[in-house]
PDB file of C-alpha atoms in Angstrom:
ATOM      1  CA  UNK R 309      76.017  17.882 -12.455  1.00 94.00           C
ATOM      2  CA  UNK R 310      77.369  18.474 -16.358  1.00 96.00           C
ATOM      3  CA  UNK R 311      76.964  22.289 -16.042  1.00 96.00           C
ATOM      4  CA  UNK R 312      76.270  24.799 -13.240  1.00 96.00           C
ATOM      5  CA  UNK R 313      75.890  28.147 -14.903  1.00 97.00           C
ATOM      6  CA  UNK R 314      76.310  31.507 -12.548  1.00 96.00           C
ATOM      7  CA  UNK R 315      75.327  34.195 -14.136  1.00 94.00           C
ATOM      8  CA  UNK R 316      76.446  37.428 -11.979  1.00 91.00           C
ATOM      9  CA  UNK R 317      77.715  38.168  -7.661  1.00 87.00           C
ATOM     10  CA  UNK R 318      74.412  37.908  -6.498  1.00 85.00           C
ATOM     11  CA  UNK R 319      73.328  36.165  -3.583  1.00 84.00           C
ATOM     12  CA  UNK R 320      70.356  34.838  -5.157  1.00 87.00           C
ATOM     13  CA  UNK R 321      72.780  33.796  -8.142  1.00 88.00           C
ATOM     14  CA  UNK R 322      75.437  32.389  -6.206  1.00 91.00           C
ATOM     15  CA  UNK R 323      75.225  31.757  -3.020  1.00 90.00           C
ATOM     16  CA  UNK R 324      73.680  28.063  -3.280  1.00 92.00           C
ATOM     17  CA  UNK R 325      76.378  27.376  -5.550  1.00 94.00           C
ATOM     18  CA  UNK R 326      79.006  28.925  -2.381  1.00 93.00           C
ATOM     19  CA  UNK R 327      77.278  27.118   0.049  1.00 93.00           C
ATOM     20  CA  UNK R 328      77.279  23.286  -1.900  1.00 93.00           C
ATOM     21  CA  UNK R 329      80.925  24.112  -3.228  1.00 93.00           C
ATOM     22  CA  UNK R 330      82.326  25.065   0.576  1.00 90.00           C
ATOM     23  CA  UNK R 331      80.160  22.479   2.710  1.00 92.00           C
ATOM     24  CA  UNK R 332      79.447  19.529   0.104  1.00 92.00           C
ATOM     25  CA  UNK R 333      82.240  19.487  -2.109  1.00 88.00           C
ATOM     26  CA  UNK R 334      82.855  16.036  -1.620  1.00 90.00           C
ATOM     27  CA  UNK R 335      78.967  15.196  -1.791  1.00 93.00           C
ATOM     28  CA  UNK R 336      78.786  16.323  -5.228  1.00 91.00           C
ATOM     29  CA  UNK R 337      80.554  16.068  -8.497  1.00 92.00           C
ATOM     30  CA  UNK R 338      80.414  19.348 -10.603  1.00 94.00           C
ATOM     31  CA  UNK R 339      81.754  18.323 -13.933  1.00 95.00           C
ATOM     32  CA  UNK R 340      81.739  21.638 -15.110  1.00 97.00           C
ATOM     33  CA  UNK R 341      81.180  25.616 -13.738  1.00 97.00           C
ATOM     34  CA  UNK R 342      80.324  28.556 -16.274  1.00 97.00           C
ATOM     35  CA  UNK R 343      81.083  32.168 -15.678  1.00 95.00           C
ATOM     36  CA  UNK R 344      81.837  35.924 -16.252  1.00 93.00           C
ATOM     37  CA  UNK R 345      82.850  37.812 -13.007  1.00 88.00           C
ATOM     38  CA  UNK R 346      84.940  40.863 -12.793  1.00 85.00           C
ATOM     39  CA  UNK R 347      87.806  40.263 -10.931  1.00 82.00           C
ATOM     40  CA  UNK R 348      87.904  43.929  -9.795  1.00 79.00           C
ATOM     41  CA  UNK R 349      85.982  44.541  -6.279  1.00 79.00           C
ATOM     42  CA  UNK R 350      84.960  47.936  -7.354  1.00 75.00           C
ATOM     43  CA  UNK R 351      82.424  46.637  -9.629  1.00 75.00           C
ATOM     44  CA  UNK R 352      80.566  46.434  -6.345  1.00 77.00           C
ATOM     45  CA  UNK R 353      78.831  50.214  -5.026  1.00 70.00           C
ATOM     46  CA  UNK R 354      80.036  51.123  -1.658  1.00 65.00           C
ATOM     47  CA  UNK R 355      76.749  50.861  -0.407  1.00 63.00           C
ATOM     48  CA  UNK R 356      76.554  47.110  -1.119  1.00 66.00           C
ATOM     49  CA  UNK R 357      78.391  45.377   1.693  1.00 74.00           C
ATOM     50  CA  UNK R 358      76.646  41.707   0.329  1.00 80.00           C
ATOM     51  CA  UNK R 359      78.009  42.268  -3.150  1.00 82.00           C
ATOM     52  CA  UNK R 360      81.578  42.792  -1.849  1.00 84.00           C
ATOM     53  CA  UNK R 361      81.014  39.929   1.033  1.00 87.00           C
ATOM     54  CA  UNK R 362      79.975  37.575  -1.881  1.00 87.00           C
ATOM     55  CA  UNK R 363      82.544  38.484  -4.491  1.00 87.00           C
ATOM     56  CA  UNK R 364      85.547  37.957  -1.801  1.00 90.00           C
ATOM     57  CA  UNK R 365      84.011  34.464  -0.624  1.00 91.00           C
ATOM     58  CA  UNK R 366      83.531  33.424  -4.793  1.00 92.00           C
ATOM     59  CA  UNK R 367      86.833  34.280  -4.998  1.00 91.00           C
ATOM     60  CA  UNK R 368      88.690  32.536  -2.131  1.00 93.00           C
ATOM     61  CA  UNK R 369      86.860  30.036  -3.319  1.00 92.00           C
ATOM     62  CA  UNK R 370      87.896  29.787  -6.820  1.00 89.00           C
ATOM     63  CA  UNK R 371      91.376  28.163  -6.400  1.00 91.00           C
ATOM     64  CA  UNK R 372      89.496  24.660  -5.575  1.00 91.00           C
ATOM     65  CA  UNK R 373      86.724  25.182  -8.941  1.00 93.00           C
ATOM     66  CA  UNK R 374      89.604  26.528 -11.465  1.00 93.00           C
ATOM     67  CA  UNK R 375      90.251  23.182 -12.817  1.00 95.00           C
ATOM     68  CA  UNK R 376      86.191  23.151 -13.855  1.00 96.00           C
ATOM     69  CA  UNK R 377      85.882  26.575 -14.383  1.00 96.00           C
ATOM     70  CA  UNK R 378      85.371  27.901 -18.063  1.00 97.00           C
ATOM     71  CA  UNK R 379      84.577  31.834 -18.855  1.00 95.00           C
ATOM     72  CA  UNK R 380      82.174  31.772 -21.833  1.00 96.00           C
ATOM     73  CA  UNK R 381      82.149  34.418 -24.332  1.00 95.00           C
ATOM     74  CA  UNK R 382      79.581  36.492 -26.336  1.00 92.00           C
ATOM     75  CA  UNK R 383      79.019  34.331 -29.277  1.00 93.00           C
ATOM     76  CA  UNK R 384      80.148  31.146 -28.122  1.00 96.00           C
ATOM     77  CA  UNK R 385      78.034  27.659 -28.253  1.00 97.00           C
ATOM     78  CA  UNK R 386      78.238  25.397 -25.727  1.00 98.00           C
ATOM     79  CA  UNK R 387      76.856  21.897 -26.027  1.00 97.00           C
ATOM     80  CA  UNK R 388      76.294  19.858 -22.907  1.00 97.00           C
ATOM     81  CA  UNK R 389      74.641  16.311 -24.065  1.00 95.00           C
ATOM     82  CA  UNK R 390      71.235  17.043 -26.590  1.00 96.00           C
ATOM     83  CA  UNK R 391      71.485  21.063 -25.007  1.00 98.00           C
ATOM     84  CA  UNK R 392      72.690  23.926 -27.021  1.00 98.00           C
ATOM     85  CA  UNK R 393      73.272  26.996 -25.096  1.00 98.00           C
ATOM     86  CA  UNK R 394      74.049  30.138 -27.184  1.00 97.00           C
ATOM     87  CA  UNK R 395      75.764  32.834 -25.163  1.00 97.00           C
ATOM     88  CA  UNK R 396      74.124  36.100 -26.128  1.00 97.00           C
ATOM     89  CA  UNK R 397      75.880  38.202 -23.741  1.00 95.00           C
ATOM     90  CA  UNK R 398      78.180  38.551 -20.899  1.00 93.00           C
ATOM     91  CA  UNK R 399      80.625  40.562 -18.948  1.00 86.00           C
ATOM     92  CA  UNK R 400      82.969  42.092 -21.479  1.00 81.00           C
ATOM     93  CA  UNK R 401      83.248  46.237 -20.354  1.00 66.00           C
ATOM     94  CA  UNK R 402      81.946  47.632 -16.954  1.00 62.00           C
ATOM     95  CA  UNK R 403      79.094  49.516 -17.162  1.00 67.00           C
ATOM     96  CA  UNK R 404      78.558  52.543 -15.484  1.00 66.00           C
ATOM     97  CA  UNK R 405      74.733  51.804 -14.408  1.00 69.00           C
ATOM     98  CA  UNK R 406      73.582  48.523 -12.792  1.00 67.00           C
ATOM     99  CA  UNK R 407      76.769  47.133 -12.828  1.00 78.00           C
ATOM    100  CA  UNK R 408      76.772  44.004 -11.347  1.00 85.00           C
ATOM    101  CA  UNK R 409      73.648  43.228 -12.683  1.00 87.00           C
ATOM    102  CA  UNK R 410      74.581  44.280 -16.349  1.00 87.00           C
ATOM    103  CA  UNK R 411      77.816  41.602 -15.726  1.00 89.00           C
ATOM    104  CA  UNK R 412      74.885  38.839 -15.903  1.00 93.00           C
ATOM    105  CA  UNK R 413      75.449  35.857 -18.347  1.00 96.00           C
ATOM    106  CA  UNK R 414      72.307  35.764 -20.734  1.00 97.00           C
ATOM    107  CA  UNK R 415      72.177  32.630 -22.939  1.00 98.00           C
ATOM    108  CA  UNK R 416      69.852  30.931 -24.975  1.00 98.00           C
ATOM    109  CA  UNK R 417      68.998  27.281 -24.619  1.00 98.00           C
ATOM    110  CA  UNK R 418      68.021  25.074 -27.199  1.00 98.00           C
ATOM    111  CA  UNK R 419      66.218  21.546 -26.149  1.00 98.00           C
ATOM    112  CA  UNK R 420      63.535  19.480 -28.149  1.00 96.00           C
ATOM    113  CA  UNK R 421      63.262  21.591 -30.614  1.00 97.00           C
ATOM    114  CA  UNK R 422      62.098  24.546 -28.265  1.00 98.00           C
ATOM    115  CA  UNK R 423      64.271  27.699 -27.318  1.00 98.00           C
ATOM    116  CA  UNK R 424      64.441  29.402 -24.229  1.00 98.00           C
ATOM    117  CA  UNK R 425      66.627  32.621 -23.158  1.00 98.00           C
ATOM    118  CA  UNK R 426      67.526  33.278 -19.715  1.00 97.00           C
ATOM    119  CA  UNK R 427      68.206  37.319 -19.017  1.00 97.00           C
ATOM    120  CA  UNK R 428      69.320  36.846 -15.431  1.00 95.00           C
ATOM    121  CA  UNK R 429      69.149  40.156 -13.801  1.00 92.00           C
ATOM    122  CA  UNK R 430      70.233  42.006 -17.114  1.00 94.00           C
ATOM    123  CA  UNK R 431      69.172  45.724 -17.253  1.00 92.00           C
ATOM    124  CA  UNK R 432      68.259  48.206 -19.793  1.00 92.00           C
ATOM    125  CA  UNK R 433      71.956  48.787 -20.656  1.00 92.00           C
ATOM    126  CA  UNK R 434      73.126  45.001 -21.313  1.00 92.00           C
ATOM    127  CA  UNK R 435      69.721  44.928 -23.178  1.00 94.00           C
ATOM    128  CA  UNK R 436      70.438  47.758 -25.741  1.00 94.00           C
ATOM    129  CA  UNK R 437      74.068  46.191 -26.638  1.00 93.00           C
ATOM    130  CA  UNK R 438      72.030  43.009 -27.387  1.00 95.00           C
ATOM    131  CA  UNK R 439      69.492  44.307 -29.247  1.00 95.00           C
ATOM    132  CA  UNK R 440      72.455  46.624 -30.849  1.00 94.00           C
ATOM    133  CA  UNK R 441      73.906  43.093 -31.813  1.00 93.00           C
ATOM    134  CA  UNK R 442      71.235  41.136 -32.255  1.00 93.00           C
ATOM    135  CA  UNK R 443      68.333  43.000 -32.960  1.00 84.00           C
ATOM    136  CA  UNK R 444      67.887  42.557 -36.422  1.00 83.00           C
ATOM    137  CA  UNK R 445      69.043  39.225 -36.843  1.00 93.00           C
ATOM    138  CA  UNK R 446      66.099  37.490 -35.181  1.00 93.00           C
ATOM    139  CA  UNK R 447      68.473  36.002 -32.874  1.00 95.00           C
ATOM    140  CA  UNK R 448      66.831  37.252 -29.480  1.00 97.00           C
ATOM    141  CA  UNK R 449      63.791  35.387 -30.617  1.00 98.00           C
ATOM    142  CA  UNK R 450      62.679  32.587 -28.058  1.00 98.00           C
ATOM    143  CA  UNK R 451      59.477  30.242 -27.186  1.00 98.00           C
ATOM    144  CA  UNK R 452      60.224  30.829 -23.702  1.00 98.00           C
ATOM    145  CA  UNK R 453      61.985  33.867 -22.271  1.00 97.00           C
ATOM    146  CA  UNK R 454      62.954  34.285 -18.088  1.00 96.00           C
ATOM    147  CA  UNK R 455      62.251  37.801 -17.392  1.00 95.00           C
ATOM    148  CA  UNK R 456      65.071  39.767 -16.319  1.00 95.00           C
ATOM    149  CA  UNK R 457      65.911  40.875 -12.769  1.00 90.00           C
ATOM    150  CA  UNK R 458      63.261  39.162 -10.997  1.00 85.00           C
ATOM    151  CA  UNK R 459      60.332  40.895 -13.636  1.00 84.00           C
ATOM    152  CA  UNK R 460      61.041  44.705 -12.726  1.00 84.00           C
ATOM    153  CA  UNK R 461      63.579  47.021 -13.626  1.00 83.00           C
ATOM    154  CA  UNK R 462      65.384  44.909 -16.011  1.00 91.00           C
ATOM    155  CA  UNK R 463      65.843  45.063 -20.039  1.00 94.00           C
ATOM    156  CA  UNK R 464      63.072  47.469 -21.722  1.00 95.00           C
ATOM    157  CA  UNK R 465      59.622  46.352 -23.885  1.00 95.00           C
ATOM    158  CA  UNK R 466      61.931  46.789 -26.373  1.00 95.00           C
ATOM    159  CA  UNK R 467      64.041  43.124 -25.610  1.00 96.00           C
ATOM    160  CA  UNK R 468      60.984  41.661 -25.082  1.00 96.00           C
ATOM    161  CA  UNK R 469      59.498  42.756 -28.423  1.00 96.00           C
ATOM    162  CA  UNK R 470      62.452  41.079 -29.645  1.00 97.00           C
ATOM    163  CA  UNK R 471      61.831  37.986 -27.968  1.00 97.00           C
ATOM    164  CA  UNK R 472      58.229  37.361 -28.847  1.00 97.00           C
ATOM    165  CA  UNK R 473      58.112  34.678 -26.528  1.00 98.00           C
ATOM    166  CA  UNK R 474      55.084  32.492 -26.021  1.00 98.00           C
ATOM    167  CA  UNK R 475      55.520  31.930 -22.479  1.00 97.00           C
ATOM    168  CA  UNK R 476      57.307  33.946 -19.792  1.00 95.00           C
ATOM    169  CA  UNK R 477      59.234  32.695 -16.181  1.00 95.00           C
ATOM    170  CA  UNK R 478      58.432  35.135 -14.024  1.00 91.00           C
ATOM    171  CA  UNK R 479      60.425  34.431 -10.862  1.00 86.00           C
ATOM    172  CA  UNK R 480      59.794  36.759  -8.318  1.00 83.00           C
ATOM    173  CA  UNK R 481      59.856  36.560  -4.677  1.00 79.00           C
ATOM    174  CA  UNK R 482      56.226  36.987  -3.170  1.00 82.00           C
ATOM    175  CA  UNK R 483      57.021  40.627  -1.519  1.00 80.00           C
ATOM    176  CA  UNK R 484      57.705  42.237  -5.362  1.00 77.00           C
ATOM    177  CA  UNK R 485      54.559  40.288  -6.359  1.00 72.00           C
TER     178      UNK R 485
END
């Protein structure tokens, strides 16, 4: 695998990536692992005993990825073969509201000559600092756009207005359907 991107301590973000990384290490060669985390358990709400499980198990478990690991930053390109992935946002300042989900990595890909952004769960607050940065600049604006946090509750009309995109990913388990 060149790249495995996680985008925020969710178990539907991260825990695959847990489970190969503490069972299969050996079976698999990971040549490279993007993220953003806080380090700082409090970014999970008391109420969420799976955030805080899943944060504590990431991070025991970092000592054996650091070597791959690279934190991206807002603004930063990353090439991996003919792919260019633009990082349009990622964990910089907690946020009050959402937080863990508003620490999600949102990056746009570029690959034959088609773009695609990827929201992860973000929510309305990471999506008014991107259209605060972005807004103007066209840069939000993708052919394909994965709808944020599952479809519901994430980023307002107003991102996707932004986007324009001709074709939504709408992944959503079958009980929010």
């Amino acid at each position: 695998v060149d790249a495995w991107f996680l985008t925020h301590i969710h178990s539907d973000h991260i825990y695959a990536f847990i489970e190969m990384m503490e069972k299969h290490a050996d079976e698999i060669d990971v040549e490279k692992i993007y993220y953003n985390f806080p380090t700082d358990l409090s970014i999970c709400s008391r109420e969420d005993d799976t955030c805080a499980k899943l944060f504590l198990e990431f991070y025991s478990l970092e000592p054996k990825i650091r070597a791959k690991s690279y934190i991206p930053r807002m603004g930063e390109t990353i090439t991996i073969g003919d792919i260019k992935f633009e990082i349009l946002y990622t964990y910089g300042m907690p946020l009050k509201i959402n937080s863990v989900n508003n620490t999600s990595l949102v990056m746009k890909m570029y690959l034959g000559g088609k773009s695609t952004i990827f929201l992860a769960d973000s929510e309305v607050e990471a999506g008014r600092i991107m259209l605060e940065k972005y807004g103007l600049t066209g840069q939000l604006k993708s052919d394909i756009c994965q709808m944020a946090h599952h479809g519901q509750c994430g980023v307002e009309k107003r991102v996707y207005e932004a986007i324009k995109p001709e074709i939504c990913l709408w992944n959503t388990p079958k009980w929010l359907w």
